């Protein structure tokens, strides 16, 4: 098991305490392509943030690759985020005053990779995502799909084991959504990257091999979707 | 913190991105360091300019000058004149052993000095050899009046700069030449170029210094002297001895010892102390104003960095999410703060140096014709500039601390929750 959650609980304590995750048990193997679905407010993003060590959980255990992720120092957490995990967000979260290639380079900057090498690598990844011509452009000069591909390049550049995507298609139209999902699928198949996608679009979930349903803070049904038949509209395209 | 070209480019970028904001904030620091350095240089130059006036004058000297009494004493009416005599010199030496030099002067103003076709009006000063302990001559040529001149009653003189340039317009060593002053011929033995403005009985420039007994004889002064100069030994202050000297004089010449106006006393030590205090006060003010202004500038930087951090919360969150440690963030903010302070401050240093250079030129032009030969140094030293730069860096760090700690406390999750 690459990722293992045992009875993970999380309560938000600002003002009224809100018990969001009520004992999550979940295992994900290396190389899986998983989606997490659930109603709005069911705790999907909260779970994903815990998986990405962006946030802490209260009780339970979370292991990555057998190592317990708990009470890490900021430095250790930063190192995990930098080397093991790549993030893709609904709102892309590119840095606006940096060009596409500079955005992609950034994780390597924090690894201490030298300037030329990281530029070279960043160009390679942009090329792979069909954005070589856009390297010098700023995010506000690009379409949503292009921005998301830049974000994917940035997530990939450190060669992470896990990619976590929080509604990566949430801000995209159906055609670009499909492209992005295809891209993630390819990455999963070719590079054997473990990918976890949070979504509430069944079409998006249908692109993944396994669908985890979360309801009221606990894991409900776990669907095997290797046949990609879960969505009645999902076989051909992603409906918006 | 990782340093490479991009680190610096990023700092430059973020400062340039908010051009007017950086400019306005930087101006506070620029103005602060400029004020401090310019005032420091100006104060230093002013002090040197004023000190030049006291050049060559003993700092621990009392000058006693007889005047009319202003109080009745033992049946004598007020308004009486009294005279000092040479005996007073010997008496002071004996009765006040704390005095180092006690030396009298007899003077006569407005004497015509003549050599061939050249004439100039000067002041005769009759002195003893030890008068040079009071007003140190700066001999361009020859020597000062010595003991044997006095002993043998030689008619010799030491002339001041203006007398020299007027009587000897062609320059050269005048020693040995006879000049006529008033009714008498004197042989020039020295030229005194002292140009301080602190003089007794007229400027050294226009003085014709001769042995005192000659002056007494020529001007029929008998045993009288005009005034008496006394310097205190090391460890004693002339101002402390003043009252005793007053009492001795009062007893001898029969005036009320509490009659402060009967004898006029100039205490150079007090004058120097006043000037010294003035400059100590001025310096304090300079530091207060200078540092205060810088501090205001630095607080401005801190403030604006705070705003920057708040504006860039999301960006910082993204950086943290993709692997920046809190130290990376700290370094980035502190470096930005240092850069802003240091760049703005460097302009301040350069501007202060340029303006001080200009001030120096103006002052040296203005004083070129003056009698006081001062070459005041308004410019700050190289090390002062270096110290200022170090101070700026330190202040940059200080300014960055609060914003940086705020930036460090930004958690990636909070930052990226888009509201
Ligand atoms: N920082 C926070 N402080 C307090 N409550 C929070 C915080 N973050 C999330 N919540 C609450 O926790 C619950 C779960 O939030 P979460 O973002 O995980 O939902 P989600 O499943 O991702 O929903 P959506 O599909 O709308 O994105 C919500 O009720 C939300 O209001
Ligand atoms: Mg969410």
mmCIF file with all atom_site columns, N, CA and C in Angstrom, chain B residues 163-216:
data_model
loop_
_atom_site.group_PDB
_atom_site.id
_atom_site.type_symbol
_atom_site.label_atom_id
_atom_site.label_alt_id
_atom_site.label_comp_id
_atom_site.label_asym_id
_atom_site.label_entity_id
_atom_site.label_seq_id
_atom_site.pdbx_PDB_ins_code
_atom_site.Cartn_x
_atom_site.Cartn_y
_atom_site.Cartn_z
_atom_site.occupancy
_atom_site.B_iso_or_equiv
_atom_site.pdbx_formal_charge
_atom_site.auth_seq_id
_atom_site.auth_comp_id
_atom_site.auth_asym_id
_atom_site.auth_atom_id
_atom_site.pdbx_PDB_model_num
ATOM 1   N N  . UNK B 1 163 ? 50.862 92.704  7.762  1.00 0.00 ? 163 UNK B N  1
ATOM 2   C CA . UNK B 1 163 ? 51.970 93.662  7.762  1.00 0.00 ? 163 UNK B CA 1
ATOM 3   C C  . UNK B 1 163 ? 53.028 93.203  6.761  1.00 0.00 ? 163 UNK B C  1
ATOM 4   N N  . UNK B 1 164 ? 53.298 91.902  6.820  1.00 0.00 ? 164 UNK B N  1
ATOM 5   C CA . UNK B 1 164 ? 54.316 91.339  5.936  1.00 0.00 ? 164 UNK B CA 1
ATOM 6   C C  . UNK B 1 164 ? 53.941 91.524  4.464  1.00 0.00 ? 164 UNK B C  1
ATOM 7   N N  . UNK B 1 165 ? 52.705 91.150  4.125  1.00 0.00 ? 165 UNK B N  1
ATOM 8   C CA . UNK B 1 165 ? 52.334 91.222  2.714  1.00 0.00 ? 165 UNK B CA 1
ATOM 9   C C  . UNK B 1 165 ? 52.249 92.675  2.229  1.00 0.00 ? 165 UNK B C  1
ATOM 10  N N  . UNK B 1 166 ? 51.984 93.599  3.143  1.00 0.00 ? 166 UNK B N  1
ATOM 11  C CA . UNK B 1 166 ? 51.900 94.997  2.713  1.00 0.00 ? 166 UNK B CA 1
ATOM 12  C C  . UNK B 1 166 ? 53.277 95.625  2.560  1.00 0.00 ? 166 UNK B C  1
ATOM 13  N N  . UNK B 1 167 ? 54.152 95.299  3.518  1.00 0.00 ? 167 UNK B N  1
ATOM 14  C CA . UNK B 1 167 ? 55.477 95.933  3.468  1.00 0.00 ? 167 UNK B CA 1
ATOM 15  C C  . UNK B 1 167 ? 56.414 95.214  2.509  1.00 0.00 ? 167 UNK B C  1
ATOM 16  N N  . UNK B 1 168 ? 56.176 93.917  2.332  1.00 0.00 ? 168 UNK B N  1
ATOM 17  C CA . UNK B 1 168 ? 57.053 93.128  1.443  1.00 0.00 ? 168 UNK B CA 1
ATOM 18  C C  . UNK B 1 168 ? 56.220 92.484  0.349  1.00 0.00 ? 168 UNK B C  1
ATOM 19  N N  . UNK B 1 169 ? 55.655 93.312  -0.529 1.00 0.00 ? 169 UNK B N  1
ATOM 20  C CA . UNK B 1 169 ? 54.760 92.746  -1.548 1.00 0.00 ? 169 UNK B CA 1
ATOM 21  C C  . UNK B 1 169 ? 55.483 91.766  -2.467 1.00 0.00 ? 169 UNK B C  1
ATOM 22  N N  . UNK B 1 170 ? 56.780 91.895  -2.567 1.00 0.00 ? 170 UNK B N  1
ATOM 23  C CA . UNK B 1 170 ? 57.518 90.981  -3.451 1.00 0.00 ? 170 UNK B CA 1
ATOM 24  C C  . UNK B 1 170 ? 57.807 89.649  -2.765 1.00 0.00 ? 170 UNK B C  1
ATOM 25  N N  . UNK B 1 171 ? 57.445 89.505  -1.467 1.00 0.00 ? 171 UNK B N  1
ATOM 26  C CA . UNK B 1 171 ? 57.661 88.255  -0.744 1.00 0.00 ? 171 UNK B CA 1
ATOM 27  C C  . UNK B 1 171 ? 59.103 88.088  -0.315 1.00 0.00 ? 171 UNK B C  1
ATOM 28  N N  . UNK B 1 172 ? 59.456 86.863  0.021  1.00 0.00 ? 172 UNK B N  1
ATOM 29  C CA . UNK B 1 172 ? 60.826 86.567  0.435  1.00 0.00 ? 172 UNK B CA 1
ATOM 30  C C  . UNK B 1 172 ? 61.036 86.750  1.924  1.00 0.00 ? 172 UNK B C  1
ATOM 31  N N  . UNK B 1 173 ? 62.210 86.347  2.388  1.00 0.00 ? 173 UNK B N  1
ATOM 32  C CA . UNK B 1 173 ? 62.517 86.398  3.819  1.00 0.00 ? 173 UNK B CA 1
ATOM 33  C C  . UNK B 1 173 ? 62.866 87.828  4.217  1.00 0.00 ? 173 UNK B C  1
ATOM 34  N N  . UNK B 1 174 ? 62.065 88.453  5.089  1.00 0.00 ? 174 UNK B N  1
ATOM 35  C CA . UNK B 1 174 ? 62.293 89.853  5.452  1.00 0.00 ? 174 UNK B CA 1
ATOM 36  C C  . UNK B 1 174 ? 63.252 90.007  6.638  1.00 0.00 ? 174 UNK B C  1
ATOM 37  N N  . UNK B 1 175 ? 63.715 88.894  7.207  1.00 0.00 ? 175 UNK B N  1
ATOM 38  C CA . UNK B 1 175 ? 64.468 88.989  8.451  1.00 0.00 ? 175 UNK B CA 1
ATOM 39  C C  . UNK B 1 175 ? 65.742 89.811  8.249  1.00 0.00 ? 175 UNK B C  1
ATOM 40  N N  . UNK B 1 176 ? 65.990 90.706  9.186  1.00 0.00 ? 176 UNK B N  1
ATOM 41  C CA . UNK B 1 176 ? 67.161 91.578  9.096  1.00 0.00 ? 176 UNK B CA 1
ATOM 42  C C  . UNK B 1 176 ? 66.819 92.964  8.598  1.00 0.00 ? 176 UNK B C  1
ATOM 43  N N  . UNK B 1 177 ? 65.680 93.080  7.867  1.00 0.00 ? 177 UNK B N  1
ATOM 44  C CA . UNK B 1 177 ? 65.274 94.383  7.338  1.00 0.00 ? 177 UNK B CA 1
ATOM 45  C C  . UNK B 1 177 ? 64.827 95.300  8.486  1.00 0.00 ? 177 UNK B C  1
ATOM 46  N N  . UNK B 1 178 ? 65.148 96.587  8.370  1.00 0.00 ? 178 UNK B N  1
ATOM 47  C CA . UNK B 1 178 ? 64.689 97.537  9.363  1.00 0.00 ? 178 UNK B CA 1
ATOM 48  C C  . UNK B 1 178 ? 63.378 98.144  8.868  1.00 0.00 ? 178 UNK B C  1
ATOM 49  N N  . UNK B 1 179 ? 62.367 98.160  9.727  1.00 0.00 ? 179 UNK B N  1
ATOM 50  C CA . UNK B 1 179 ? 61.136 98.872  9.361  1.00 0.00 ? 179 UNK B CA 1
ATOM 51  C C  . UNK B 1 179 ? 60.876 99.912  10.436 1.00 0.00 ? 179 UNK B C  1
ATOM 52  N N  . UNK B 1 180 ? 60.142 100.958 10.037 1.00 0.00 ? 180 UNK B N  1
ATOM 53  C CA . UNK B 1 180 ? 59.847 102.027 10.981 1.00 0.00 ? 180 UNK B CA 1
ATOM 54  C C  . UNK B 1 180 ? 58.399 101.870 11.437 1.00 0.00 ? 180 UNK B C  1
ATOM 55  N N  . UNK B 1 181 ? 58.227 101.815 12.753 1.00 0.00 ? 181 UNK B N  1
ATOM 56  C CA . UNK B 1 181 ? 56.872 101.741 13.301 1.00 0.00 ? 181 UNK B CA 1
ATOM 57  C C  . UNK B 1 181 ? 56.725 102.894 14.274 1.00 0.00 ? 181 UNK B C  1
ATOM 58  N N  . UNK B 1 182 ? 55.771 103.760 13.986 1.00 0.00 ? 182 UNK B N  1
ATOM 59  C CA . UNK B 1 182 ? 55.673 104.972 14.797 1.00 0.00 ? 182 UNK B CA 1
ATOM 60  C C  . UNK B 1 182 ? 56.987 105.740 14.676 1.00 0.00 ? 182 UNK B C  1
ATOM 61  N N  . UNK B 1 183 ? 57.559 106.119 15.808 1.00 0.00 ? 183 UNK B N  1
ATOM 62  C CA . UNK B 1 183 ? 58.772 106.923 15.742 1.00 0.00 ? 183 UNK B CA 1
ATOM 63  C C  . UNK B 1 183 ? 60.063 106.096 15.698 1.00 0.00 ? 183 UNK B C  1
ATOM 64  N N  . UNK B 1 184 ? 59.953 104.781 15.810 1.00 0.00 ? 184 UNK B N  1
ATOM 65  C CA . UNK B 1 184 ? 61.146 103.969 16.061 1.00 0.00 ? 184 UNK B CA 1
ATOM 66  C C  . UNK B 1 184 ? 61.415 102.980 14.925 1.00 0.00 ? 184 UNK B C  1
ATOM 67  N N  . UNK B 1 185 ? 62.708 102.684 14.684 1.00 0.00 ? 185 UNK B N  1
ATOM 68  C CA . UNK B 1 185 ? 63.075 101.642 13.724 1.00 0.00 ? 185 UNK B CA 1
ATOM 69  C C  . UNK B 1 185 ? 63.267 100.317 14.449 1.00 0.00 ? 185 UNK B C  1
ATOM 70  N N  . UNK B 1 186 ? 62.697 99.263  13.868 1.00 0.00 ? 186 UNK B N  1
ATOM 71  C CA . UNK B 1 186 ? 62.874 97.919  14.437 1.00 0.00 ? 186 UNK B CA 1
ATOM 72  C C  . UNK B 1 186 ? 63.438 97.013  13.354 1.00 0.00 ? 186 UNK B C  1
ATOM 73  N N  . UNK B 1 187 ? 64.208 96.010  13.817 1.00 0.00 ? 187 UNK B N  1
ATOM 74  C CA . UNK B 1 187 ? 64.685 95.006  12.868 1.00 0.00 ? 187 UNK B CA 1
ATOM 75  C C  . UNK B 1 187 ? 63.699 93.830  12.873 1.00 0.00 ? 187 UNK B C  1
ATOM 76  N N  . UNK B 1 188 ? 63.261 93.446  11.694 1.00 0.00 ? 188 UNK B N  1
ATOM 77  C CA . UNK B 1 188 ? 62.342 92.300  11.614 1.00 0.00 ? 188 UNK B CA 1
ATOM 78  C C  . UNK B 1 188 ? 63.131 91.027  11.905 1.00 0.00 ? 188 UNK B C  1
ATOM 79  N N  . UNK B 1 189 ? 62.629 90.218  12.867 1.00 0.00 ? 189 UNK B N  1
ATOM 80  C CA . UNK B 1 189 ? 63.304 88.936  13.142 1.00 0.00 ? 189 UNK B CA 1
ATOM 81  C C  . UNK B 1 189 ? 62.403 87.741  12.830 1.00 0.00 ? 189 UNK B C  1
ATOM 82  N N  . UNK B 1 190 ? 61.127 87.983  12.579 1.00 0.00 ? 190 UNK B N  1
ATOM 83  C CA . UNK B 1 190 ? 60.256 86.841  12.298 1.00 0.00 ? 190 UNK B CA 1
ATOM 84  C C  . UNK B 1 190 ? 58.938 87.283  11.679 1.00 0.00 ? 190 UNK B C  1
ATOM 85  N N  . UNK B 1 191 ? 58.266 86.353  11.022 1.00 0.00 ? 191 UNK B N  1
ATOM 86  C CA . UNK B 1 191 ? 56.945 86.602  10.442 1.00 0.00 ? 191 UNK B CA 1
ATOM 87  C C  . UNK B 1 191 ? 55.988 85.539  10.987 1.00 0.00 ? 191 UNK B C  1
ATOM 88  N N  . UNK B 1 192 ? 54.891 86.006  11.575 1.00 0.00 ? 192 UNK B N  1
ATOM 89  C CA . UNK B 1 192 ? 53.923 85.100  12.201 1.00 0.00 ? 192 UNK B CA 1
ATOM 90  C C  . UNK B 1 192 ? 52.691 84.995  11.308 1.00 0.00 ? 192 UNK B C  1
ATOM 91  N N  . UNK B 1 193 ? 52.422 83.777  10.846 1.00 0.00 ? 193 UNK B N  1
ATOM 92  C CA . UNK B 1 193 ? 51.278 83.583  9.948  1.00 0.00 ? 193 UNK B CA 1
ATOM 93  C C  . UNK B 1 193 ? 50.048 83.062  10.675 1.00 0.00 ? 193 UNK B C  1
ATOM 94  N N  . UNK B 1 194 ? 50.084 83.089  12.003 1.00 0.00 ? 194 UNK B N  1
ATOM 95  C CA . UNK B 1 194 ? 48.914 82.615  12.748 1.00 0.00 ? 194 UNK B CA 1
ATOM 96  C C  . UNK B 1 194 ? 47.675 83.366  12.270 1.00 0.00 ? 194 UNK B C  1
ATOM 97  N N  . UNK B 1 195 ? 46.617 82.591  11.987 1.00 0.00 ? 195 UNK B N  1
ATOM 98  C CA . UNK B 1 195 ? 45.446 83.243  11.417 1.00 0.00 ? 195 UNK B CA 1
ATOM 99  C C  . UNK B 1 195 ? 44.201 83.003  12.244 1.00 0.00 ? 195 UNK B C  1
ATOM 100 N N  . UNK B 1 196 ? 44.383 82.465  13.459 1.00 0.00 ? 196 UNK B N  1
ATOM 101 C CA . UNK B 1 196 ? 43.220 82.253  14.315 1.00 0.00 ? 196 UNK B CA 1
ATOM 102 C C  . UNK B 1 196 ? 42.528 83.574  14.588 1.00 0.00 ? 196 UNK B C  1
ATOM 103 N N  . UNK B 1 197 ? 41.232 83.474  14.886 1.00 0.00 ? 197 UNK B N  1
ATOM 104 C CA . UNK B 1 197 ? 40.495 84.696  15.159 1.00 0.00 ? 197 UNK B CA 1
ATOM 105 C C  . UNK B 1 197 ? 40.466 85.031  16.639 1.00 0.00 ? 197 UNK B C  1
ATOM 106 N N  . UNK B 1 198 ? 41.060 84.134  17.443 1.00 0.00 ? 198 UNK B N  1
ATOM 107 C CA . UNK B 1 198 ? 41.071 84.350  18.881 1.00 0.00 ? 198 UNK B CA 1
ATOM 108 C C  . UNK B 1 198 ? 42.386 85.033  19.207 1.00 0.00 ? 198 UNK B C  1
ATOM 109 N N  . UNK B 1 199 ? 42.323 86.327  19.419 1.00 0.00 ? 199 UNK B N  1
ATOM 110 C CA . UNK B 1 199 ? 43.547 87.085  19.650 1.00 0.00 ? 199 UNK B CA 1
ATOM 111 C C  . UNK B 1 199 ? 43.341 88.030  20.809 1.00 0.00 ? 199 UNK B C  1
ATOM 112 N N  . UNK B 1 200 ? 44.442 88.412  21.407 1.00 0.00 ? 200 UNK B N  1
ATOM 113 C CA . UNK B 1 200 ? 44.366 89.420  22.460 1.00 0.00 ? 200 UNK B CA 1
ATOM 114 C C  . UNK B 1 200 ? 44.840 90.737  21.859 1.00 0.00 ? 200 UNK B C  1
ATOM 115 N N  . UNK B 1 201 ? 44.049 91.752  22.084 1.00 0.00 ? 201 UNK B N  1
ATOM 116 C CA . UNK B 1 201 ? 44.426 93.072  21.576 1.00 0.00 ? 201 UNK B CA 1
ATOM 117 C C  . UNK B 1 201 ? 44.668 93.089  20.079 1.00 0.00 ? 201 UNK B C  1
ATOM 118 N N  . UNK B 1 202 ? 43.720 92.669  19.341 1.00 0.00 ? 202 UNK B N  1
ATOM 119 C CA . UNK B 1 202 ? 43.815 92.788  17.895 1.00 0.00 ? 202 UNK B CA 1
ATOM 120 C C  . UNK B 1 202 ? 44.374 91.538  17.238 1.00 0.00 ? 202 UNK B C  1
ATOM 121 N N  . UNK B 1 203 ? 44.056 91.418  15.972 1.00 0.00 ? 203 UNK B N  1
ATOM 122 C CA . UNK B 1 203 ? 44.405 90.228  15.216 1.00 0.00 ? 203 UNK B CA 1
ATOM 123 C C  . UNK B 1 203 ? 45.914 90.063  15.092 1.00 0.00 ? 203 UNK B C  1
ATOM 124 N N  . UNK B 1 204 ? 46.344 88.813  15.118 1.00 0.00 ? 204 UNK B N  1
ATOM 125 C CA . UNK B 1 204 ? 47.772 88.518  14.943 1.00 0.00 ? 204 UNK B CA 1
ATOM 126 C C  . UNK B 1 204 ? 48.240 88.963  13.558 1.00 0.00 ? 204 UNK B C  1
ATOM 127 N N  . UNK B 1 205 ? 47.303 89.010  12.639 1.00 0.00 ? 205 UNK B N  1
ATOM 128 C CA . UNK B 1 205 ? 47.574 89.468  11.277 1.00 0.00 ? 205 UNK B CA 1
ATOM 129 C C  . UNK B 1 205 ? 48.227 90.847  11.219 1.00 0.00 ? 205 UNK B C  1
ATOM 130 N N  . UNK B 1 206 ? 47.688 91.733  12.058 1.00 0.00 ? 206 UNK B N  1
ATOM 131 C CA . UNK B 1 206 ? 48.089 93.133  11.989 1.00 0.00 ? 206 UNK B CA 1
ATOM 132 C C  . UNK B 1 206 ? 48.988 93.516  13.146 1.00 0.00 ? 206 UNK B C  1
ATOM 133 N N  . UNK B 1 207 ? 49.552 92.475  13.792 1.00 0.00 ? 207 UNK B N  1
ATOM 134 C CA . UNK B 1 207 ? 50.350 92.760  14.987 1.00 0.00 ? 207 UNK B CA 1
ATOM 135 C C  . UNK B 1 207 ? 51.820 92.984  14.628 1.00 0.00 ? 207 UNK B C  1
ATOM 136 N N  . UNK B 1 208 ? 52.436 93.888  15.375 1.00 0.00 ? 208 UNK B N  1
ATOM 137 C CA . UNK B 1 208 ? 53.882 94.047  15.323 1.00 0.00 ? 208 UNK B CA 1
ATOM 138 C C  . UNK B 1 208 ? 54.356 93.792  16.748 1.00 0.00 ? 208 UNK B C  1
ATOM 139 N N  . UNK B 1 209 ? 54.942 92.621  16.927 1.00 0.00 ? 209 UNK B N  1
ATOM 140 C CA . UNK B 1 209 ? 55.277 92.180  18.279 1.00 0.00 ? 209 UNK B CA 1
ATOM 141 C C  . UNK B 1 209 ? 56.708 92.605  18.606 1.00 0.00 ? 209 UNK B C  1
ATOM 142 N N  . UNK B 1 210 ? 56.861 93.324  19.730 1.00 0.00 ? 210 UNK B N  1
ATOM 143 C CA . UNK B 1 210 ? 58.191 93.786  20.137 1.00 0.00 ? 210 UNK B CA 1
ATOM 144 C C  . UNK B 1 210 ? 58.406 93.420  21.599 1.00 0.00 ? 210 UNK B C  1
ATOM 145 N N  . UNK B 1 211 ? 59.633 93.465  22.105 1.00 0.00 ? 211 UNK B N  1
ATOM 146 C CA . UNK B 1 211 ? 59.858 93.191  23.528 1.00 0.00 ? 211 UNK B CA 1
ATOM 147 C C  . UNK B 1 211 ? 59.123 94.221  24.383 1.00 0.00 ? 211 UNK B C  1
ATOM 148 N N  . UNK B 1 212 ? 58.540 93.750  25.485 1.00 0.00 ? 212 UNK B N  1
ATOM 149 C CA . UNK B 1 212 ? 57.694 94.610  26.313 1.00 0.00 ? 212 UNK B CA 1
ATOM 150 C C  . UNK B 1 212 ? 58.414 95.843  26.892 1.00 0.00 ? 212 UNK B C  1
ATOM 151 N N  . UNK B 1 213 ? 59.655 95.711  27.383 1.00 0.00 ? 213 UNK B N  1
ATOM 152 C CA . UNK B 1 213 ? 60.319 96.898  27.943 1.00 0.00 ? 213 UNK B CA 1
ATOM 153 C C  . UNK B 1 213 ? 60.489 98.015  26.918 1.00 0.00 ? 213 UNK B C  1
ATOM 154 N N  . UNK B 1 214 ? 60.691 97.638  25.661 1.00 0.00 ? 214 UNK B N  1
ATOM 155 C CA . UNK B 1 214 ? 60.813 98.646  24.611 1.00 0.00 ? 214 UNK B CA 1
ATOM 156 C C  . UNK B 1 214 ? 59.498 99.407  24.486 1.00 0.00 ? 214 UNK B C  1
ATOM 157 N N  . UNK B 1 215 ? 58.382 98.622  24.455 1.00 0.00 ? 215 UNK B N  1
ATOM 158 C CA . UNK B 1 215 ? 57.071 99.239  24.324 1.00 0.00 ? 215 UNK B CA 1
ATOM 159 C C  . UNK B 1 215 ? 56.802 100.203 25.482 1.00 0.00 ? 215 UNK B C  1
ATOM 160 N N  . UNK B 1 216 ? 57.160 99.736  26.703 1.00 0.00 ? 216 UNK B N  1
ATOM 161 C CA . UNK B 1 216 ? 56.953 100.616 27.864 1.00 0.00 ? 216 UNK B CA 1
ATOM 162 C C  . UNK B 1 216 ? 57.729 101.923 27.709 1.00 0.00 ? 216 UNK B C  1
#
